[in-house]
Short mmCIF file of C-alpha atoms and ligand atoms in Angstrom, two decimals:
data_model
loop_
_atom_site.label_atom_id
_atom_site.label_comp_id
_atom_site.label_asym_id
_atom_site.label_seq_id
_atom_site.Cartn_x
_atom_site.Cartn_y
_atom_site.Cartn_z
CA MET D 181 29.28 17.71 7.04
CA GLU D 182 29.84 13.78 7.70
CA ASP D 183 29.97 11.85 4.48
CA LEU D 184 25.87 10.59 3.26
CA HIS D 185 25.27 7.16 5.08
CA VAL D 186 21.69 6.85 5.27
CA LEU D 187 19.79 4.23 7.45
CA ILE D 188 16.65 2.98 6.50
CA VAL D 189 14.84 1.27 9.35
CA GLY D 190 11.40 -1.13 7.91
CA ALA D 191 12.53 -3.49 4.95
CA GLY D 192 8.91 -3.46 3.39
CA ILE D 193 8.23 -2.66 -0.29
CA THR D 194 8.91 1.48 0.57
CA GLY D 195 12.21 0.81 2.48
CA LEU D 196 13.26 -1.87 0.16
CA LEU D 197 12.93 -0.10 -2.75
CA LEU D 198 14.57 3.20 -1.34
CA ALA D 199 17.51 1.05 -0.80
CA GLN D 200 17.33 -0.48 -4.57
CA ALA D 201 16.77 3.38 -5.46
CA LEU D 202 20.08 4.34 -3.23
CA LYS D 203 22.22 1.53 -4.58
CA LYS D 204 21.15 2.06 -8.23
CA ALA D 205 22.91 5.72 -7.37
CA SER D 206 25.76 4.66 -5.10
CA ILE D 207 24.35 6.36 -2.30
CA PRO D 208 25.45 4.49 0.92
CA HIS D 209 23.10 3.49 2.89
CA THR D 210 22.05 0.51 5.54
CA ILE D 211 19.03 -0.94 5.54
CA PHE D 212 17.40 -2.65 8.85
CA GLU D 213 14.16 -4.71 10.29
CA ALA D 214 13.00 -5.88 12.98
CA GLU D 215 11.45 -9.58 11.57
CA VAL D 216 13.79 -12.29 11.99
CA SER D 217 14.51 -13.12 8.19
CA ALA D 218 13.57 -11.94 4.86
CA THR D 219 10.57 -14.80 5.00
CA ALA D 220 9.15 -14.13 8.03
CA TYR D 221 6.40 -11.56 7.23
CA ARG D 222 3.35 -10.75 8.35
CA PRO D 223 0.51 -12.81 7.63
CA ARG D 224 -2.04 -10.19 6.82
CA GLN D 225 -1.78 -10.63 3.04
CA TRP D 226 -2.92 -8.24 0.06
CA GLY D 227 -3.22 -7.37 -3.74
CA LEU D 228 -1.23 -3.86 -4.26
CA SER D 229 -2.39 -2.08 -7.17
CA ILE D 230 -0.41 0.23 -8.69
CA HIS D 231 -1.13 2.78 -11.92
CA TRP D 232 -0.07 5.81 -12.20
CA SER D 233 3.64 5.41 -10.14
CA TYR D 234 4.40 2.54 -12.80
CA PRO D 235 7.01 4.75 -14.74
CA LEU D 236 8.65 5.55 -11.68
CA LEU D 237 9.97 2.16 -11.03
CA ARG D 238 12.01 2.46 -13.82
CA LYS D 239 13.50 5.40 -12.06
CA ILE D 240 14.21 3.17 -8.65
CA LEU D 241 15.36 -0.46 -10.01
CA PRO D 242 17.69 -1.77 -12.20
CA GLN D 243 16.72 -2.01 -15.25
CA GLU D 244 17.43 -5.85 -15.13
CA LEU D 245 14.79 -5.89 -11.85
CA PHE D 246 12.45 -4.02 -13.89
CA ASP D 247 12.28 -5.68 -16.82
CA ARG D 248 10.97 -8.89 -14.24
CA LEU D 249 8.53 -7.28 -12.41
CA GLN D 250 5.28 -9.15 -13.74
CA GLU D 251 6.92 -12.01 -11.64
CA ALA D 252 5.90 -10.39 -8.59
CA GLN D 253 2.21 -10.16 -10.06
CA CYS D 254 -0.70 -11.37 -8.47
CA ASP D 255 -0.48 -13.45 -11.30
CA PRO D 256 2.15 -13.36 -12.78
CA TYR D 257 1.12 -15.06 -16.30
CA TYR D 258 -1.30 -12.59 -16.97
CA THR D 259 0.04 -9.82 -19.66
CA ASN D 260 -1.45 -6.43 -18.79
CA PRO D 261 -3.15 -3.85 -21.07
CA ASP D 262 -1.87 -0.02 -21.22
CA VAL D 263 -5.44 0.76 -19.57
CA GLU D 264 -7.01 -1.95 -16.94
CA ASN D 265 -10.57 -1.05 -16.49
CA LEU D 266 -12.42 -1.45 -12.90
CA ASN D 267 -15.78 -2.02 -13.43
CA ILE D 268 -17.32 -0.90 -9.89
CA TYR D 269 -21.59 -2.42 -10.35
CA ASN D 270 -24.36 -2.24 -7.88
CA GLY D 271 -24.30 -5.01 -5.91
CA SER D 272 -27.49 -5.68 -5.30
CA THR D 273 -28.78 -6.16 -9.55
CA GLY D 274 -25.57 -6.31 -11.34
CA GLU D 275 -25.96 -2.93 -13.01
CA GLN D 276 -22.62 -1.48 -13.80
CA MET D 277 -22.22 2.16 -12.18
CA THR D 278 -19.18 3.45 -13.54
CA VAL D 279 -15.49 2.12 -14.83
CA MET D 280 -12.43 3.46 -13.41
CA PRO D 281 -9.68 3.30 -16.53
CA GLU D 282 -6.22 2.73 -15.15
CA PRO D 283 -3.17 3.36 -17.33
CA HIS D 284 -0.25 0.86 -16.60
CA HIS D 285 -2.00 -0.72 -14.04
CA ARG D 286 0.03 -3.73 -11.95
CA ARG D 287 -1.30 -5.57 -9.29
CA PHE D 288 1.35 -7.41 -6.77
CA ASN D 289 1.05 -9.88 -4.41
CA ARG D 290 2.45 -8.28 -1.20
CA ALA D 291 4.70 -11.09 0.20
CA ARG D 292 5.85 -11.85 -3.37
CA MET D 293 6.66 -8.24 -4.24
CA ARG D 294 8.35 -8.02 -0.81
CA ALA D 295 10.72 -10.90 -1.53
CA PHE D 296 11.26 -9.12 -5.45
CA CYS D 297 12.54 -6.32 -4.32
CA ALA D 298 14.66 -7.62 -1.67
CA GLN D 299 16.97 -9.29 -4.05
CA GLY D 300 19.98 -7.62 -4.14
CA ILE D 301 20.01 -5.61 -0.97
CA ASP D 302 21.40 -6.70 2.35
CA VAL D 303 18.62 -6.23 5.39
CA GLN D 304 19.95 -6.35 8.66
CA TYR D 305 17.25 -8.60 10.47
CA SER D 306 16.36 -9.11 14.08
CA LYS D 307 16.55 -5.38 14.04
CA LYS D 308 13.63 -3.86 16.23
CA LEU D 309 14.23 -0.05 16.16
CA ALA D 310 13.72 1.52 20.24
CA SER D 311 15.41 4.94 19.48
CA ILE D 312 17.13 7.30 18.35
CA SER D 313 19.54 10.28 19.04
CA TYR D 314 22.04 12.57 17.91
CA PRO D 315 25.25 12.43 18.75
CA THR D 316 26.36 15.65 16.53
CA SER D 317 25.12 18.53 14.78
CA ASP D 318 25.02 16.52 11.70
CA THR D 319 24.23 12.76 12.76
CA VAL D 320 21.73 10.35 14.06
CA ARG D 321 21.72 7.19 15.71
CA VAL D 322 19.46 4.08 15.53
CA HIS D 323 19.36 2.10 19.06
CA PHE D 324 17.70 -1.89 18.73
CA GLU D 325 16.21 -3.34 21.36
CA ASP D 326 18.75 -5.79 21.24
CA SER D 327 20.97 -3.29 22.46
CA THR D 328 23.48 -2.31 18.97
CA SER D 329 23.53 0.84 17.31
CA ALA D 330 24.11 2.38 14.37
CA THR D 331 24.77 6.04 13.09
CA GLY D 332 24.21 7.95 9.70
CA THR D 333 23.63 10.60 8.18
CA LEU D 334 20.29 10.72 7.23
CA LEU D 335 17.40 8.38 8.65
CA VAL D 336 14.62 7.79 6.94
CA GLY D 337 11.54 5.93 8.99
CA ALA D 338 10.03 3.29 6.53
CA ASP D 339 8.16 1.01 9.42
CA GLY D 340 4.73 1.71 8.26
CA THR D 341 1.60 2.24 9.98
CA HIS D 342 2.51 2.86 13.13
CA SER D 343 5.83 4.07 13.04
CA ARG D 344 7.55 4.33 16.04
CA ILE D 345 10.33 7.10 14.61
CA ARG D 346 6.95 9.37 13.68
CA ARG D 347 5.48 8.81 17.47
CA GLN D 348 9.45 9.08 18.59
CA LEU D 349 9.23 12.77 16.10
CA LEU D 350 6.02 13.76 17.48
CA GLY D 351 4.76 12.77 20.53
CA PRO D 352 2.86 9.67 21.26
CA GLU D 353 -0.52 11.66 20.80
CA LYS D 354 0.58 13.28 17.64
CA GLY D 355 2.31 10.34 15.88
CA ALA D 356 -0.03 7.91 16.26
CA ALA D 357 -2.58 6.65 13.62
CA THR D 358 -5.80 6.88 14.33
CA SER D 359 -8.85 4.40 13.21
CA ALA D 360 -10.72 4.81 10.25
CA SER D 361 -14.08 3.11 11.64
CA THR D 362 -14.99 5.66 14.62
CA ALA D 363 -18.20 5.74 17.43
CA GLU D 364 -19.54 8.30 15.30
CA GLU D 365 -19.58 5.84 12.13
CA SER D 366 -18.18 2.89 12.43
CA PHE D 367 -17.57 -0.02 9.73
CA VAL D 368 -16.66 -3.66 9.61
CA PHE D 369 -13.52 -4.41 7.28
CA THR D 370 -12.44 -7.70 6.09
CA ASN D 371 -10.05 -8.91 3.83
CA THR D 372 -10.35 -12.67 3.23
CA MET D 373 -7.88 -15.00 1.74
CA VAL D 374 -9.56 -17.59 0.09
CA ARG D 375 -9.24 -21.03 -2.23
CA TYR D 376 -12.44 -22.31 -3.85
CA PRO D 377 -11.54 -26.34 -3.84
CA ASN D 378 -14.45 -26.59 -7.02
CA PRO D 379 -12.62 -25.36 -9.99
CA GLU D 380 -15.52 -25.06 -11.53
CA HIS D 381 -16.37 -22.62 -8.65
CA ALA D 382 -13.40 -20.48 -8.83
CA LYS D 383 -13.34 -19.69 -12.93
CA PHE D 384 -16.55 -18.54 -12.45
CA VAL D 385 -15.54 -16.24 -9.34
CA ARG D 386 -12.80 -14.74 -11.73
CA ALA D 387 -15.07 -15.11 -14.81
CA LEU D 388 -16.06 -11.15 -14.48
CA HIS D 389 -12.66 -9.80 -14.18
CA PRO D 390 -9.32 -10.74 -14.42
CA VAL D 391 -8.12 -8.83 -12.40
CA PHE D 392 -10.46 -6.88 -10.33
CA TYR D 393 -14.30 -5.96 -9.54
CA MET D 394 -16.17 -4.56 -7.09
CA GLY D 395 -19.60 -4.03 -5.62
CA LEU D 396 -21.39 -1.51 -4.03
CA HIS D 397 -23.96 -2.30 -2.17
CA PRO D 398 -27.59 0.57 -1.64
CA GLU D 399 -27.39 -0.96 2.36
CA GLY D 400 -23.35 0.58 2.99
CA GLY D 401 -21.29 -2.66 1.58
CA LEU D 402 -18.15 -2.80 -0.77
CA PHE D 403 -17.44 -6.12 -2.26
CA TRP D 404 -13.69 -5.96 -3.51
CA VAL D 405 -13.47 -9.70 -5.73
CA SER D 406 -9.52 -9.93 -6.81
CA PRO D 407 -7.32 -12.97 -7.74
CA GLN D 408 -4.67 -12.79 -4.99
CA ASP D 409 -2.11 -15.77 -6.39
CA VAL D 410 -1.81 -17.72 -9.58
CA PRO D 411 0.70 -20.52 -8.99
CA ASP D 412 -1.08 -22.66 -12.25
CA PRO D 413 -3.20 -21.08 -14.45
CA GLN D 414 -4.24 -23.95 -15.84
CA ASP D 415 -5.50 -25.01 -12.85
CA PRO D 416 -8.39 -22.98 -10.70
CA SER D 417 -8.55 -24.90 -7.22
CA SER D 418 -5.60 -23.59 -7.10
CA TRP D 419 -6.03 -19.99 -7.56
CA THR D 420 -6.25 -17.79 -4.11
CA PHE D 421 -8.72 -14.64 -4.19
CA GLN D 422 -8.26 -11.77 -1.82
CA LEU D 423 -12.24 -11.20 -0.86
CA PHE D 424 -12.13 -7.29 0.62
CA MET D 425 -15.69 -6.98 1.73
CA ASN D 426 -16.25 -3.80 3.52
CA TRP D 427 -19.72 -2.33 5.21
CA ARG D 428 -20.85 -0.37 7.88
CA GLY D 429 -21.52 -1.85 11.40
CA GLN D 430 -20.11 -2.87 14.44
CA ALA D 431 -16.90 -4.49 14.67
CA PRO D 432 -16.88 -7.04 17.36
CA ALA D 433 -14.59 -7.71 19.38
CA ASP D 434 -11.16 -9.39 17.87
CA GLY D 435 -10.56 -12.73 17.34
CA THR D 436 -13.97 -13.17 16.77
CA ASN D 437 -14.61 -15.25 12.92
CA ILE D 438 -17.82 -13.09 11.53
CA LEU D 439 -18.00 -15.31 8.82
CA PRO D 440 -21.65 -15.88 9.66
CA GLU D 441 -22.07 -12.05 9.46
CA LEU D 442 -20.24 -12.20 5.84
CA LYS D 443 -22.55 -15.23 4.75
CA ALA D 444 -25.59 -12.99 5.78
CA TRP D 445 -24.65 -10.50 3.11
CA ALA D 446 -25.52 -13.69 0.22
CA PRO D 447 -28.72 -13.34 -0.45
CA LYS D 448 -28.94 -9.59 -1.31
CA LEU D 449 -26.46 -9.48 -3.63
CA VAL D 450 -26.31 -10.55 -7.32
CA ASP D 451 -23.55 -13.42 -8.54
CA PRO D 452 -20.74 -13.72 -9.13
CA TRP D 453 -20.38 -12.00 -5.37
CA LYS D 454 -23.16 -13.50 -3.98
CA SER D 455 -21.64 -17.41 -4.99
CA ALA D 456 -18.09 -16.04 -3.90
CA ILE D 457 -19.41 -15.73 -0.45
CA GLU D 458 -22.05 -18.62 -0.46
CA TRP D 459 -18.96 -21.05 -2.02
CA LEU D 460 -16.42 -19.67 1.20
CA PRO D 461 -15.31 -23.19 3.19
CA ASP D 462 -17.18 -23.22 6.07
CA ASP D 463 -13.57 -23.71 8.09
CA THR D 464 -12.85 -20.12 6.28
CA PHE D 465 -11.83 -17.79 9.42
CA VAL D 466 -13.11 -14.01 9.05
CA GLN D 467 -12.13 -10.89 10.44
CA ALA D 468 -12.18 -7.91 11.25
CA GLN D 469 -9.89 -6.00 10.29
CA LYS D 470 -8.64 -2.39 11.64
CA ILE D 471 -7.61 0.17 9.22
CA GLY D 472 -5.51 2.96 10.24
CA TYR D 473 -4.87 7.02 9.18
CA TRP D 474 -2.40 9.67 9.76
CA MET D 475 -2.56 13.00 8.75
CA PRO D 476 0.98 14.37 7.58
CA ILE D 477 1.67 17.71 9.15
CA PRO D 478 4.59 19.41 9.29
CA ARG D 479 7.63 18.30 11.62
CA ASP D 480 10.88 19.10 13.07
CA ASN D 481 13.09 17.15 10.94
CA MET D 482 16.13 18.16 13.26
CA GLY D 483 18.67 19.96 10.43
CA GLY D 484 17.69 17.33 7.96
CA ARG D 485 18.72 14.19 10.07
CA VAL D 486 15.07 12.36 10.18
CA THR D 487 12.29 11.76 7.55
CA LEU D 488 9.40 9.43 6.91
CA ALA D 489 8.40 7.65 3.58
CA GLY D 490 5.63 4.96 2.85
CA ASP D 491 3.18 3.83 5.16
CA ALA D 492 5.32 5.53 8.38
CA ALA D 493 4.73 8.98 6.45
CA HIS D 494 1.01 9.09 5.35
CA PRO D 495 -1.15 5.74 6.12
CA MET D 496 -4.20 5.86 4.63
CA ALA D 497 -7.72 3.79 4.47
CA PRO D 498 -6.92 1.51 1.09
CA PHE D 499 -10.36 2.49 -1.19
CA ARG D 500 -8.35 4.15 -4.40
CA GLY D 501 -5.31 2.07 -4.52
CA GLN D 502 -3.42 4.55 -3.96
CA GLY D 503 -1.05 3.81 -0.70
CA LEU D 504 2.05 1.93 -2.62
CA SER D 505 1.94 4.18 -5.29
CA HIS D 506 2.79 7.10 -3.27
CA CYS D 507 5.41 5.32 -1.36
CA ILE D 508 7.09 5.05 -4.60
CA ALA D 509 6.95 8.32 -5.56
CA ASP D 510 8.40 9.02 -1.73
CA VAL D 511 11.08 7.05 -3.31
CA SER D 512 11.46 9.37 -6.06
CA SER D 513 11.29 12.50 -4.61
CA LEU D 514 13.70 11.66 -2.10
CA LEU D 515 16.34 10.28 -4.67
CA SER D 516 16.06 13.21 -6.66
CA GLN D 517 16.71 15.64 -3.56
CA LEU D 518 19.77 13.93 -2.57
CA GLU D 519 21.24 13.42 -6.23
CA LEU D 520 20.20 17.55 -6.34
CA PHE D 521 22.21 17.82 -2.60
CA ILE D 522 25.43 16.07 -4.24
CA THR D 523 25.49 17.44 -8.05
CA GLY D 524 23.54 20.78 -7.91
CA SER D 525 21.73 21.67 -10.28
CA GLY D 526 23.58 24.12 -12.93
CA SER D 527 24.59 27.76 -11.91
CA LEU D 528 21.86 28.11 -8.97
CA PRO D 529 24.31 27.71 -5.65
CA LYS D 530 23.95 23.90 -3.93
CA PRO D 531 21.65 23.58 -1.59
CA THR D 532 22.34 22.33 2.32
CA PHE D 533 20.95 18.59 3.61
CA ALA D 534 18.38 20.66 5.30
CA GLU D 535 16.98 22.43 2.50
CA VAL D 536 16.93 19.17 0.62
CA ILE D 537 15.26 16.85 2.98
CA THR D 538 12.82 20.04 3.97
CA ALA D 539 12.09 20.46 0.59
CA TYR D 540 11.42 16.78 0.31
CA ASP D 541 9.33 16.75 3.59
CA SER D 542 7.22 19.59 2.05
CA GLU D 543 6.67 17.40 -0.91
CA VAL D 544 5.46 14.67 0.60
CA ILE D 545 3.01 16.22 2.90
CA ALA D 546 1.03 18.09 0.31
CA ARG D 547 1.11 14.97 -2.54
CA ALA D 548 0.41 12.62 0.28
CA GLY D 549 -2.41 14.83 2.50
CA ASP D 550 -4.57 15.12 0.00
CA GLU D 551 -4.68 11.49 -0.95
CA VAL D 552 -5.24 10.61 3.04
CA GLU D 553 -8.17 13.47 3.15
CA THR D 554 -9.37 11.76 -0.53
CA SER D 555 -9.02 8.37 0.36
CA LEU D 556 -10.82 8.42 3.43
CA GLN D 557 -13.78 10.48 2.14
CA THR D 558 -13.76 7.80 -1.06
CA MET D 559 -14.21 5.03 2.16
CA ARG D 560 -17.37 6.77 3.88
CA PHE D 561 -18.50 8.11 0.25
CA LEU D 562 -18.70 4.44 -1.47
CA MET D 563 -20.49 3.28 1.67
CA THR D 564 -23.16 5.93 1.55
CA TRP D 565 -25.05 4.90 -0.96
CA ASP D 566 -26.99 8.69 -1.85
CA LYS D 567 -22.61 9.68 -1.70
CA VAL D 568 -21.33 6.75 -3.62
CA GLN D 569 -21.30 9.16 -7.39
CA GLN D 570 -19.71 12.14 -5.41
CA SER D 571 -16.83 9.46 -4.28
CA ALA D 572 -13.48 10.32 -5.90
CA SER D 573 -13.29 6.76 -7.71
CA PHE D 574 -17.00 7.72 -9.62
CA THR D 575 -15.27 11.60 -10.25
CA ARG D 576 -11.83 11.10 -10.62
CA SER D 577 -10.91 7.40 -10.96
CA ALA D 578 -7.83 6.41 -9.99
CA ASP D 579 -5.88 9.62 -11.42
CA PRO D 580 -2.75 10.88 -9.45
CA ASN D 581 -3.68 14.72 -7.85
CA ALA D 582 -1.55 17.17 -9.24
CA ALA D 583 0.99 17.46 -6.72
CA ALA D 584 1.79 13.62 -8.21
CA LEU D 585 1.91 14.90 -11.36
CA LYS D 586 4.53 16.99 -10.77
CA ILE D 587 6.83 14.33 -9.49
CA LEU D 588 5.96 11.86 -12.33
CA ALA D 589 6.78 15.16 -14.78
CA ALA D 590 10.28 15.78 -12.47
CA LYS D 591 11.42 11.94 -13.56
CA THR D 592 11.79 12.59 -16.89
C1 FAD N 102 -6.34 -4.24 2.96
C2 FAD N 102 -5.03 -3.44 2.15
C3 FAD N 102 -5.00 -3.26 0.57
C4 FAD N 102 -4.33 -2.31 0.22
N1 FAD N 102 -4.28 -2.75 -1.37
C5 FAD N 102 -3.37 -1.49 -1.74
C6 FAD N 102 -3.65 -1.18 -3.06
O1 FAD N 102 -4.62 -1.72 -3.55
N2 FAD N 102 -2.98 -0.53 -3.61
C7 FAD N 102 -2.07 0.87 -2.92
O2 FAD N 102 -1.18 0.99 -3.49
N3 FAD N 102 -1.95 0.64 -1.70
C8 FAD N 102 -2.51 -0.83 -0.76
N4 FAD N 102 -2.34 -0.61 0.84
C9 FAD N 102 -1.57 -0.20 1.20
C10 FAD N 102 -0.49 -0.19 0.90
O3 FAD N 102 -0.28 -1.90 1.33
C11 FAD N 102 0.80 0.33 1.64
O4 FAD N 102 0.67 1.65 1.44
C12 FAD N 102 2.48 -0.47 1.78
O5 FAD N 102 2.50 -1.74 2.00
C13 FAD N 102 3.59 -0.20 2.70
O6 FAD N 102 4.91 -0.73 3.10
P1 FAD N 102 5.55 0.20 4.35
O7 FAD N 102 7.24 -0.69 3.66
O8 FAD N 102 5.66 1.74 3.93
O9 FAD N 102 4.93 -0.03 5.01
P2 FAD N 102 5.05 -1.62 5.98
O10 FAD N 102 4.33 -2.96 4.69
O11 FAD N 102 3.91 -1.66 6.72
O12 FAD N 102 6.20 -1.98 6.20
C14 FAD N 102 7.07 -1.60 7.56
C15 FAD N 102 8.22 -2.36 7.76
O13 FAD N 102 8.37 -2.23 9.12
C16 FAD N 102 8.89 -2.97 9.68
N5 FAD N 102 8.85 -1.89 10.77
C17 FAD N 102 8.33 -1.68 11.82
N6 FAD N 102 7.85 -1.34 13.23
C18 FAD N 102 9.63 -1.16 13.25
C19 FAD N 102 10.74 -1.02 14.51
N7 FAD N 102 10.65 -0.55 15.31
N8 FAD N 102 12.15 -1.63 13.99
C20 FAD N 102 12.20 -2.30 12.65
N9 FAD N 102 11.19 -2.25 11.80
C21 FAD N 102 10.46 -2.11 11.77
C22 FAD N 102 7.99 -3.59 9.75
O14 FAD N 102 7.99 -5.08 10.29
C23 FAD N 102 7.95 -3.82 8.02
O15 FAD N 102 8.48 -4.84 7.63
C24 FAD N 102 -3.87 -1.88 0.94
C25 FAD N 102 -3.46 -1.27 2.29
C26 FAD N 102 -4.39 -2.53 2.90
C27 FAD N 102 -4.22 -2.68 4.87
#
């Protein structure tokens, strides 16, 4: 075959981690991103909890970056314990319902983590993928909207939930993400960044736990609070909080400010959720968000020339905090397969390129497919009072599934 050259489309955290891993393994690659620059990142922000996947980052990142990961945390001044406990409460009484112990927990600020992972990576910006072609039997070409193109031996679509590459591979219907809120079972999802100008309010909202806490309400609500940015640990008025608050109901039209609907929950909740909502400044814009998922399915990888990674491969409802962990596992899994192709495995015959990419695809479909399903069910159960205890948050905590455990075992 032609000399191995990996084309990565999408410089979100997945694409950048893959570029870091390939750079570390000296595998030629180029990474392209639709946005115009490293700093022009989409406005929607949130925190990203990882736990079981943390040890995989040691294999992916250069040691120097791995050692500085704390810089990308929501609170870069916070020293993580070996196990972080996510406490889940009855938001209407304050009674603790369960605790999810999360070994290796880290909570990253999305924008800061992306900038962190971009260090030392030469991203080609303003390159929005338009289409894919296959000039020879072992090459793939990406065509951008600016009429330029690039050719390689493997294309990795790391282009997020609404991946154009996925839709080109599977067609517009089979490749499209599905909304987690449907006509039969509808939810209002909100994700708001807020600063409390009164430092005593900020301290109060954070007092229950320094990293995160969740309240469930018998009427079908899920109320999550976590610090998103802590520029100055001594000045609580500088802290930004993420309020990820969701409930059963009909989402209003796009662009509607549903601050009144969120504030209507406050009297039904106990503190600190009650005050966290009541103290939202009047000019806060609370918007209903869309959450999509896609169940990974087998597909033609064009003889090993095209694959997917990260949210492009398995967008999932973020109610188990597993999305980024599976992005990281994808990078680790793909790297292992590429290394197997390059060096072989002892006395066994060297696999072909098509075989290693097919093995990667199968691994991702089994591992992440299970999690897409579990995360969706967890979302529904956590907002159905008589099923709360059956949700994976209560029965499985944040533990990886059996397929993810294999990836973890293979890293050593
Ligand atoms: C509210 C919320 C909370 C979450 N919380 C957690 C959590 O606690 N823990 C966790 O593990 N996960 C969480 N997730 C999921 C997590 O954010 C994702 O799994 C992860 O960020 C996906 O990264 P990605 O790089 O695959 O995709 P993205 O971040 O979407 O990056 C895709 C990139 O591709 C680019 N792109 C798109 N189309 C093109 C194109 N045609 N050409 C070129 N470039 C293109 C985009 O501009 C973007 O830069 C959460 C998600 C949400 C919505």
